[in-house]
Amino acid sequence: MSNLYKTDFYQWTRQQIDLLKKNKFHSLDLENLIEEVEDLGQEKVNSLETHLTHIMVLLLKWQLRAFKEDLRTLNRWYRSWFMVIDYSLEKERAIVKRLLMKNPSLYGLMDECLLECYPIACRDASRELEVPEEEFPDTNPWTMEQIMTDGFPPGPE
């Protein structure tokens, strides 16, 4: 049965489902089934981390530009850039909120995810903006509430 797992994963899943439905637990490929169930849970954590990282990259980009520019005097291009950041933040936040709604136990991992994701976000924002990572704060400057609140940070007026 584990040979099928290696040669035709889809068929293996169909077989495991059939065995479960028929209560033929003794015939299950438990080793691989356990691994796959563990991977399913980890995929949710990975998704949470990915989207939180994206949110923090956007916030870092916004923060760097906002402190370097007078937002009131920005030309049309810069104003539209901030609008794109705001729109992207809304999309990413909606994904995280939906993920948390469907997987409430992930709330307990949020602080840990933020700690792990912030350095990655700094690296990514640094590369995207072509600035040294030292331009960003050493630690995450935002609360979870700020990170997840639509309309934060406020855009140019």
Coordinates of N, CA, C and O in Angstrom, one line a residue:
M1 N 0.8 -1.2 0.0 CA 0.0 0.0 0.0 C 0.9 1.3 0.0 O 0.5 2.2 -0.6
S2 N 2.0 1.2 0.7 CA 2.8 2.4 0.7 C 3.5 2.6 -0.6 O 3.9 3.7 -1.0
N3 N 3.6 1.5 -1.4 CA 4.1 1.7 -2.8 C 3.2 2.5 -3.6 O 3.6 3.4 -4.4
L4 N 1.9 2.3 -3.4 CA 0.9 3.2 -4.1 C 1.0 4.6 -3.7 O 0.9 5.6 -4.5
Y5 N 1.3 4.9 -2.4 CA 1.6 6.2 -1.9 C 2.7 6.9 -2.7 O 2.6 8.1 -3.0
K6 N 3.7 6.1 -3.1 CA 4.8 6.7 -3.8 C 4.6 6.8 -5.3 O 5.2 7.7 -5.9
T7 N 3.8 6.0 -5.8 CA 3.6 5.9 -7.3 C 2.4 6.6 -7.8 O 2.4 7.1 -8.9
D8 N 1.3 6.7 -7.0 CA 0.1 7.4 -7.4 C -0.6 7.9 -6.2 O -1.6 7.3 -5.6
F9 N -0.2 9.1 -5.8 CA -0.7 9.7 -4.5 C -2.2 9.8 -4.5 O -2.9 9.5 -3.6
Y10 N -2.7 10.3 -5.6 CA -4.2 10.5 -5.7 C -4.9 9.2 -5.5 O -5.9 9.2 -4.7
Q11 N -4.5 8.2 -6.1 CA -5.2 6.9 -6.0 C -5.0 6.4 -4.5 O -6.0 5.8 -3.9
W12 N -3.9 6.6 -3.9 CA -3.6 6.3 -2.5 C -4.7 7.0 -1.6 O -5.2 6.4 -0.7
T13 N -4.9 8.3 -1.9 CA -5.9 9.0 -1.0 C -7.3 8.4 -1.2 O -8.0 8.3 -0.2
R14 N -7.6 8.1 -2.4 CA -9.0 7.5 -2.7 C -9.1 6.2 -1.9 O -10.1 5.9 -1.3
Q15 N -8.0 5.4 -1.9 CA -8.0 4.1 -1.3 C -8.2 4.3 0.3 O -8.9 3.6 0.9
Q16 N -7.4 5.2 0.8 CA -7.5 5.5 2.2 C -8.9 6.0 2.7 O -9.4 5.5 3.7
I17 N -9.5 6.8 1.9 CA -10.8 7.3 2.2 C -11.8 6.1 2.1 O -12.7 6.0 3.0
D18 N -11.7 5.3 1.1 CA -12.6 4.1 1.0 C -12.4 3.2 2.3 O -13.4 2.8 2.8
L19 N -11.2 3.0 2.7 CA -10.9 2.1 3.8 C -11.5 2.8 5.1 O -12.1 2.1 6.0
L20 N -11.4 4.1 5.2 CA -11.9 4.7 6.4 C -13.5 4.7 6.4 O -14.1 4.4 7.5
K21 N -14.1 4.9 5.3 CA -15.5 4.8 5.2 C -16.1 3.4 5.5 O -17.2 3.3 6.0
K22 N -15.3 2.4 5.2 CA -15.7 1.0 5.4 C -15.2 0.5 6.8 O -15.4 -0.7 7.1
N23 N -14.7 1.4 7.6 CA -14.2 1.0 8.9 C -13.1 -0.1 8.9 O -13.0 -0.9 9.8
K24 N -12.3 -0.1 7.8 CA -11.3 -1.1 7.7 C -10.0 -0.5 8.1 O -9.0 -0.4 7.4
F25 N -10.0 -0.2 9.4 CA -8.8 0.6 10.0 C -7.5 -0.2 10.0 O -6.4 0.3 9.8
H26 N -7.6 -1.5 10.1 CA -6.5 -2.4 10.1 C -5.7 -2.4 8.7 O -4.6 -2.7 8.6
S27 N -6.4 -2.0 7.7 CA -5.8 -2.0 6.3 C -5.3 -0.6 5.9 O -4.7 -0.5 4.9
L28 N -5.4 0.4 6.8 CA -4.9 1.7 6.5 C -3.4 1.7 6.4 O -2.7 1.0 7.2
D29 N -2.9 2.6 5.6 CA -1.4 2.9 5.6 C -1.2 4.0 6.6 O -1.0 5.2 6.3
L30 N -1.1 3.6 7.9 CA -1.1 4.5 9.0 C 0.1 5.4 9.0 O 0.0 6.6 9.3
E31 N 1.3 4.9 8.7 CA 2.5 5.7 8.7 C 2.3 6.9 7.8 O 2.6 8.1 8.1
N32 N 2.0 6.6 6.5 CA 1.8 7.7 5.6 C 0.6 8.6 5.8 O 0.6 9.8 5.6
L33 N -0.5 8.0 6.3 CA -1.7 8.7 6.6 C -1.4 9.7 7.8 O -1.8 10.9 7.7
I34 N -0.7 9.3 8.8 CA -0.4 10.2 9.9 C 0.5 11.4 9.4 O 0.2 12.5 9.7
E35 N 1.4 11.1 8.5 CA 2.3 12.1 8.0 C 1.5 13.1 7.2 O 1.7 14.3 7.3
E36 N 0.6 12.6 6.4 CA -0.2 13.5 5.6 C -1.2 14.4 6.4 O -1.3 15.6 6.1
V37 N -1.7 13.9 7.5 CA -2.6 14.7 8.3 C -1.8 15.7 9.0 O -2.2 16.9 9.2
E38 N -0.6 15.4 9.5 CA 0.3 16.4 10.1 C 0.6 17.5 9.1 O 0.6 18.7 9.4
D39 N 0.9 17.1 7.8 CA 1.2 18.1 6.8 C 0.0 19.0 6.5 O 0.2 20.2 6.3
L40 N -1.2 18.5 6.6 CA -2.4 19.3 6.4 C -2.4 20.4 7.4 O -2.7 21.6 7.1
G41 N -2.2 20.1 8.7 CA -2.2 21.1 9.7 C -1.1 22.1 9.6 O -1.3 23.3 9.7
Q42 N 0.1 21.6 9.2 CA 1.2 22.5 9.0 C 1.0 23.5 7.8 O 1.5 24.6 7.8
E43 N 0.3 23.0 6.8 CA -0.1 23.9 5.7 C -0.8 25.1 6.1 O -0.6 26.2 5.6
K44 N -1.7 25.0 7.1 CA -2.5 26.1 7.6 C -1.5 27.1 8.4 O -1.7 28.3 8.2
V45 N -0.6 26.6 9.1 CA 0.4 27.4 9.8 C 1.2 28.1 8.8 O 1.5 29.3 8.9
N46 N 1.7 27.4 7.8 CA 2.5 28.0 6.7 C 1.8 29.1 6.0 O 2.3 30.2 5.7
S47 N 0.5 28.9 5.7 CA -0.3 29.9 5.1 C -0.5 31.2 6.0 O -0.3 32.3 5.5
L48 N -0.7 31.0 7.2 CA -0.8 32.1 8.2 C 0.5 32.9 8.2 O 0.5 34.1 8.1
E49 N 1.6 32.2 8.3 CA 2.9 32.8 8.3 C 3.2 33.6 7.0 O 3.7 34.7 7.0
T50 N 2.8 33.0 5.9 CA 3.0 33.7 4.6 C 2.2 35.0 4.5 O 2.8 36.0 4.1
H51 N 1.0 34.9 4.9 CA 0.1 36.1 4.8 C 0.5 37.2 5.8 O 0.4 38.4 5.5
L52 N 0.9 36.8 7.0 CA 1.3 37.7 8.0 C 2.6 38.4 7.6 O 2.8 39.6 7.7
T53 N 3.5 37.6 6.9 CA 4.7 38.2 6.4 C 4.4 39.2 5.3 O 5.0 40.3 5.3
H54 N 3.5 38.9 4.4 CA 3.1 39.9 3.4 C 2.6 41.2 4.0 O 2.9 42.3 3.5
I55 N 1.8 41.0 5.0 CA 1.2 42.2 5.7 C 2.3 43.1 6.2 O 2.4 44.3 6.0
M56 N 3.3 42.4 6.9 CA 4.4 43.2 7.5 C 5.3 43.8 6.5 O 5.8 44.9 6.6
V57 N 5.5 43.1 5.3 CA 6.3 43.7 4.2 C 5.6 45.0 3.8 O 6.3 46.0 3.6
L58 N 4.3 44.9 3.6 CA 3.6 46.1 3.1 C 3.6 47.2 4.1 O 3.8 48.4 3.8
L59 N 3.5 46.9 5.4 CA 3.6 47.9 6.5 C 5.0 48.5 6.5 O 5.2 49.7 6.7
L60 N 6.0 47.7 6.3 CA 7.4 48.2 6.3 C 7.6 49.1 5.1 O 8.3 50.2 5.3
K61 N 7.1 48.8 4.0 CA 7.3 49.6 2.8 C 6.5 50.9 3.0 O 7.1 52.0 2.7
W62 N 5.3 50.9 3.6 CA 4.6 52.1 3.8 C 5.3 52.9 4.8 O 5.5 54.2 4.6
Q63 N 5.8 52.3 5.9 CA 6.5 53.1 6.9 C 7.7 53.8 6.4 O 8.0 55.0 6.7
L64 N 8.5 53.1 5.6 CA 9.7 53.7 5.1 C 9.4 54.9 4.2 O 10.0 55.9 4.3
R65 N 8.5 54.7 3.3 CA 8.1 55.8 2.4 C 7.4 57.0 3.2 O 7.7 58.1 2.9
A66 N 6.6 56.6 4.1 CA 5.9 57.7 4.9 C 6.8 58.6 5.7 O 6.6 59.8 5.8
F67 N 7.9 58.0 6.2 CA 8.8 58.8 7.0 C 9.8 59.5 6.1 O 10.4 60.5 6.5
K68 N 10.0 59.1 4.9 CA 10.9 59.8 4.0 C 10.2 60.8 3.1 O 10.9 61.6 2.5
E69 N 8.9 60.7 3.1 CA 8.2 61.7 2.2 C 7.2 62.4 3.0 O 6.6 62.0 4.0
D70 N 6.9 63.6 2.6 CA 5.8 64.4 3.2 C 4.5 63.9 2.4 O 4.3 64.3 1.3
L71 N 3.7 63.2 3.1 CA 2.5 62.6 2.5 C 1.6 63.6 1.9 O 0.9 63.3 0.9
R72 N 1.5 64.8 2.4 CA 0.6 65.8 1.9 C 1.0 66.3 0.5 O 0.2 66.9 -0.2
T73 N 2.3 66.2 0.2 CA 2.8 66.8 -1.0 C 3.1 65.8 -2.1 O 3.7 66.1 -3.1
L74 N 2.7 64.6 -1.8 CA 3.1 63.5 -2.8 C 2.4 63.7 -4.1 O 1.2 64.2 -4.2
N75 N 3.1 63.4 -5.2 CA 2.5 63.6 -6.5 C 1.5 62.4 -6.7 O 1.4 61.5 -5.9
R76 N 0.8 62.4 -7.8 CA -0.2 61.4 -8.1 C 0.4 60.0 -8.1 O -0.3 59.1 -7.6
W77 N 1.6 59.8 -8.6 CA 2.1 58.4 -8.6 C 2.3 57.9 -7.2 O 2.0 56.7 -7.0
Y78 N 2.9 58.7 -6.3 CA 3.1 58.2 -5.0 C 1.8 58.0 -4.3 O 1.6 57.0 -3.5
R79 N 0.8 58.8 -4.5 CA -0.5 58.6 -3.9 C -1.1 57.3 -4.3 O -1.7 56.6 -3.5
S80 N -1.0 57.0 -5.6 CA -1.5 55.7 -6.1 C -0.7 54.6 -5.5 O -1.3 53.5 -5.3
W81 N 0.6 54.7 -5.3 CA 1.4 53.7 -4.7 C 0.9 53.4 -3.3 O 0.7 52.2 -2.9
F82 N 0.6 54.4 -2.5 CA 0.0 54.2 -1.2 C -1.4 53.5 -1.3 O -1.7 52.7 -0.4
M83 N -2.2 53.9 -2.3 CA -3.5 53.2 -2.4 C -3.3 51.7 -2.7 O -4.1 50.9 -2.2
V84 N -2.3 51.4 -3.5 CA -2.1 50.0 -3.8 C -1.7 49.2 -2.6 O -2.1 48.1 -2.3
I85 N -0.8 49.9 -1.8 CA -0.4 49.3 -0.5 C -1.6 49.0 0.4 O -1.8 47.9 0.9
D86 N -2.5 50.0 0.5 CA -3.7 49.9 1.3 C -4.6 48.8 0.8 O -5.1 48.0 1.6
Y87 N -4.8 48.7 -0.5 CA -5.6 47.7 -1.1 C -5.0 46.3 -0.8 O -5.7 45.3 -0.4
S88 N -3.7 46.2 -1.0 CA -3.0 44.9 -0.7 C -3.1 44.5 0.7 O -3.3 43.3 1.0
L89 N -3.0 45.5 1.6 CA -3.2 45.2 3.1 C -4.6 44.6 3.3 O -4.7 43.6 4.1
E90 N -5.6 45.2 2.7 CA -7.0 44.8 3.0 C -7.1 43.3 2.5 O -7.8 42.5 3.2
K91 N -6.6 43.0 1.3 CA -6.7 41.7 0.8 C -6.0 40.6 1.7 O -6.5 39.6 2.0
E92 N -4.8 41.0 2.1 CA -4.0 40.0 2.9 C -4.7 39.8 4.3 O -4.8 38.7 4.8
R93 N -5.2 40.9 4.9 CA -5.9 40.8 6.1 C -7.1 40.0 6.0 O -7.5 39.2 6.9
A94 N -7.9 40.1 4.9 CA -9.1 39.3 4.7 C -8.7 37.9 4.7 O -9.5 37.0 5.2
I95 N -7.6 37.5 4.0 CA -7.2 36.1 3.9 C -6.9 35.6 5.3 O -7.3 34.5 5.7
V96 N -6.1 36.4 6.1 CA -5.8 35.9 7.5 C -7.0 35.8 8.3 O -7.2 34.8 9.0
K97 N -7.9 36.7 8.2 CA -9.2 36.7 9.0 C -10.0 35.4 8.7 O -10.5 34.8 9.6
R98 N -10.1 35.1 7.4 CA -10.8 34.0 7.0 C -10.1 32.7 7.4 O -10.8 31.7 7.9
L99 N -8.8 32.6 7.3 CA -8.1 31.5 7.8 C -8.3 31.3 9.3 O -8.5 30.1 9.8
L100 N -8.2 32.4 10.1 CA -8.5 32.2 11.5 C -9.9 31.9 11.9 O -10.1 31.1 12.8
M101 N -10.8 32.3 11.1 CA -12.2 32.0 11.3 C -12.4 30.5 11.1 O -13.2 29.8 11.9
K102 N -11.8 29.9 10.1 CA -12.0 28.5 9.8 C -11.1 27.6 10.7 O -11.3 26.4 10.7
N103 N -10.0 28.2 11.3 CA -9.1 27.5 12.1 C -8.8 28.3 13.3 O -7.7 28.8 13.5
P104 N -9.7 28.4 14.3 CA -9.6 29.3 15.4 C -8.4 28.9 16.3 O -7.8 29.8 17.0
S105 N -7.9 27.7 16.3 CA -6.8 27.3 17.1 C -5.5 28.0 16.7 O -4.5 28.1 17.4
L106 N -5.5 28.5 15.4 CA -4.3 29.3 15.0 C -4.1 30.6 15.7 O -3.0 31.1 15.7
Y107 N -5.2 31.1 16.3 CA -5.0 32.3 17.1 C -3.9 32.2 18.2 O -3.1 33.1 18.4
G108 N -3.8 31.0 18.7 CA -2.7 30.7 19.7 C -1.3 30.8 19.2 O -0.4 30.8 20.0
L109 N -1.2 30.7 17.9 CA 0.2 30.8 17.3 C 0.5 32.1 16.7 O 1.6 32.3 16.2
M110 N -0.4 33.1 16.8 CA -0.2 34.4 16.2 C 1.1 35.1 16.7 O 1.9 35.6 15.9
D111 N 1.3 35.2 18.0 CA 2.5 35.9 18.5 C 3.8 35.2 18.1 O 4.7 35.9 17.7
E112 N 3.8 33.9 18.1 CA 5.0 33.2 17.6 C 5.2 33.4 16.2 O 6.3 33.6 15.7
C113 N 4.1 33.4 15.4 CA 4.3 33.6 13.9 C 4.8 35.0 13.7 O 5.7 35.2 12.8
L114 N 4.4 36.0 14.4 CA 4.9 37.4 14.2 C 6.3 37.5 14.5 O 7.1 38.1 13.8
L115 N 6.8 36.8 15.6 CA 8.2 36.8 15.9 C 9.0 36.2 14.8 O 10.1 36.7 14.5
E116 N 8.6 35.1 14.3 CA 9.3 34.4 13.2 C 9.2 35.1 11.9 O 10.2 35.1 11.1
C117 N 8.1 35.8 11.6 CA 7.9 36.4 10.3 C 8.5 37.8 10.2 O 8.9 38.2 9.0
Y118 N 8.7 38.5 11.3 CA 9.2 39.9 11.1 C 10.6 39.9 10.5 O 10.7 40.7 9.6
P119 N 11.5 39.1 10.9 CA 12.8 39.2 10.2 C 12.8 38.9 8.7 O 13.5 39.5 7.9
I120 N 11.9 38.0 8.4 CA 11.7 37.6 6.9 C 11.1 38.8 6.2 O 11.5 39.1 5.1
A121 N 10.1 39.4 6.9 CA 9.5 40.6 6.3 C 10.5 41.7 6.0 O 10.5 42.4 5.0
C122 N 11.4 41.9 7.0 CA 12.4 43.0 6.8 C 13.3 42.6 5.7 O 13.7 43.5 4.9
R123 N 13.7 41.4 5.6 CA 14.6 41.0 4.4 C 13.9 41.2 3.1 O 14.4 41.8 2.2
D124 N 12.6 40.8 3.0 CA 11.8 40.9 1.8 C 11.6 42.4 1.4 O 11.8 42.8 0.3
A125 N 11.2 43.2 2.4 CA 11.0 44.6 2.1 C 12.3 45.3 1.7 O 12.3 46.2 0.9
S126 N 13.4 44.9 2.4 CA 14.7 45.5 2.0 C 15.1 45.2 0.6 O 15.5 46.1 -0.1
R127 N 14.8 44.0 0.2 CA 15.1 43.6 -1.2 C 14.2 44.4 -2.2 O 14.6 44.8 -3.2
E128 N 12.9 44.5 -1.9 CA 12.0 45.1 -2.8 C 12.2 46.6 -2.9 O 12.1 47.2 -4.0
L129 N 12.6 47.2 -1.8 CA 12.9 48.7 -1.8 C 14.3 49.0 -2.1 O 14.7 50.2 -2.2
E130 N 15.2 48.0 -2.1 CA 16.6 48.2 -2.4 C 17.2 49.1 -1.3 O 17.9 50.1 -1.6
V131 N 16.9 48.8 -0.1 CA 17.5 49.6 1.1 C 18.0 48.5 2.0 O 17.6 47.4 2.1
P132 N 19.0 48.9 2.9 CA 19.6 48.0 3.8 C 18.5 47.6 4.9 O 17.7 48.4 5.2
E133 N 18.6 46.4 5.4 CA 17.7 46.0 6.4 C 17.7 46.8 7.7 O 16.8 46.9 8.4
E134 N 18.9 47.5 7.9 CA 19.1 48.3 9.0 C 18.1 49.5 9.0 O 18.0 50.2 10.1
E135 N 17.5 49.8 7.9 CA 16.5 50.9 7.8 C 15.3 50.6 8.6 O 14.5 51.5 8.9
F136 N 15.1 49.3 8.9 CA 13.8 48.9 9.6 C 14.1 48.7 11.1 O 15.2 48.4 11.5
P137 N 13.1 48.8 11.9 CA 13.3 48.6 13.4 C 13.8 47.1 13.6 O 13.4 46.2 12.8
D138 N 14.5 46.9 14.7 CA 15.0 45.6 15.0 C 14.0 44.6 15.4 O 14.1 43.4 15.1
T139 N 12.9 45.1 16.0 CA 11.8 44.3 16.4 C 10.5 44.8 15.8 O 10.4 46.0 15.5
N140 N 9.5 44.0 15.7 CA 8.2 44.3 15.2 C 7.6 45.5 15.9 O 7.4 45.4 17.1
P141 N 7.4 46.6 15.3 CA 6.9 47.8 16.0 C 5.4 47.9 16.1 O 4.8 48.8 16.7
W142 N 4.7 46.9 15.6 CA 3.2 46.9 15.6 C 2.6 45.9 16.5 O 3.1 44.8 16.7
T143 N 1.4 46.2 17.0 CA 0.7 45.3 17.8 C -0.1 44.4 16.8 O -0.3 44.7 15.6
M144 N -0.6 43.3 17.3 CA -1.4 42.4 16.5 C -2.7 43.1 16.0 O -3.1 43.0 14.9
E145 N -3.2 44.0 16.9 CA -4.4 44.7 16.5 C -4.1 45.7 15.4 O -4.9 45.7 14.4
Q146 N -3.0 46.3 15.4 CA -2.6 47.2 14.3 C -2.4 46.4 13.0 O -2.9 46.8 11.9
I147 N -1.7 45.4 13.1 CA -1.4 44.5 11.9 C -2.7 44.1 11.3 O -2.8 44.0 10.0
M148 N -3.7 43.8 12.1 CA -5.0 43.2 11.5 C -6.1 44.2 11.3 O -7.2 43.9 10.9
T149 N -5.8 45.5 11.6 CA -6.9 46.5 11.4 C -6.9 47.2 10.1 O -5.8 47.8 9.7
D150 N -8.0 47.0 9.3 CA -8.1 47.7 8.0 C -8.0 49.2 8.3 O -8.5 49.7 9.3
G151 N -7.3 49.9 7.4 CA -7.2 51.4 7.5 C -6.0 51.8 8.3 O -5.7 52.9 8.5
F152 N -5.2 50.8 8.8 CA -3.9 51.1 9.5 C -2.9 50.6 8.5 O -2.9 49.5 8.0
P153 N -1.9 51.4 8.3 CA -1.7 52.7 8.7 C -2.5 53.7 7.9 O -2.9 53.3 6.8
P154 N -2.8 54.9 8.4 CA -3.6 55.8 7.6 C -2.8 56.2 6.3 O -1.6 56.4 6.4
G155 N -3.5 56.3 5.2 CA -2.9 56.7 4.0 C -2.8 58.2 3.8 O -3.2 58.9 4.7
P156 N -2.2 58.6 2.7 CA -2.1 60.0 2.5 C -3.5 60.7 2.4 O -4.4 60.1 1.8
E157 N -3.6 61.9 2.9 CA -4.9 62.6 2.9 C -5.2 63.2 1.5 O -4.4 63.5 0.8

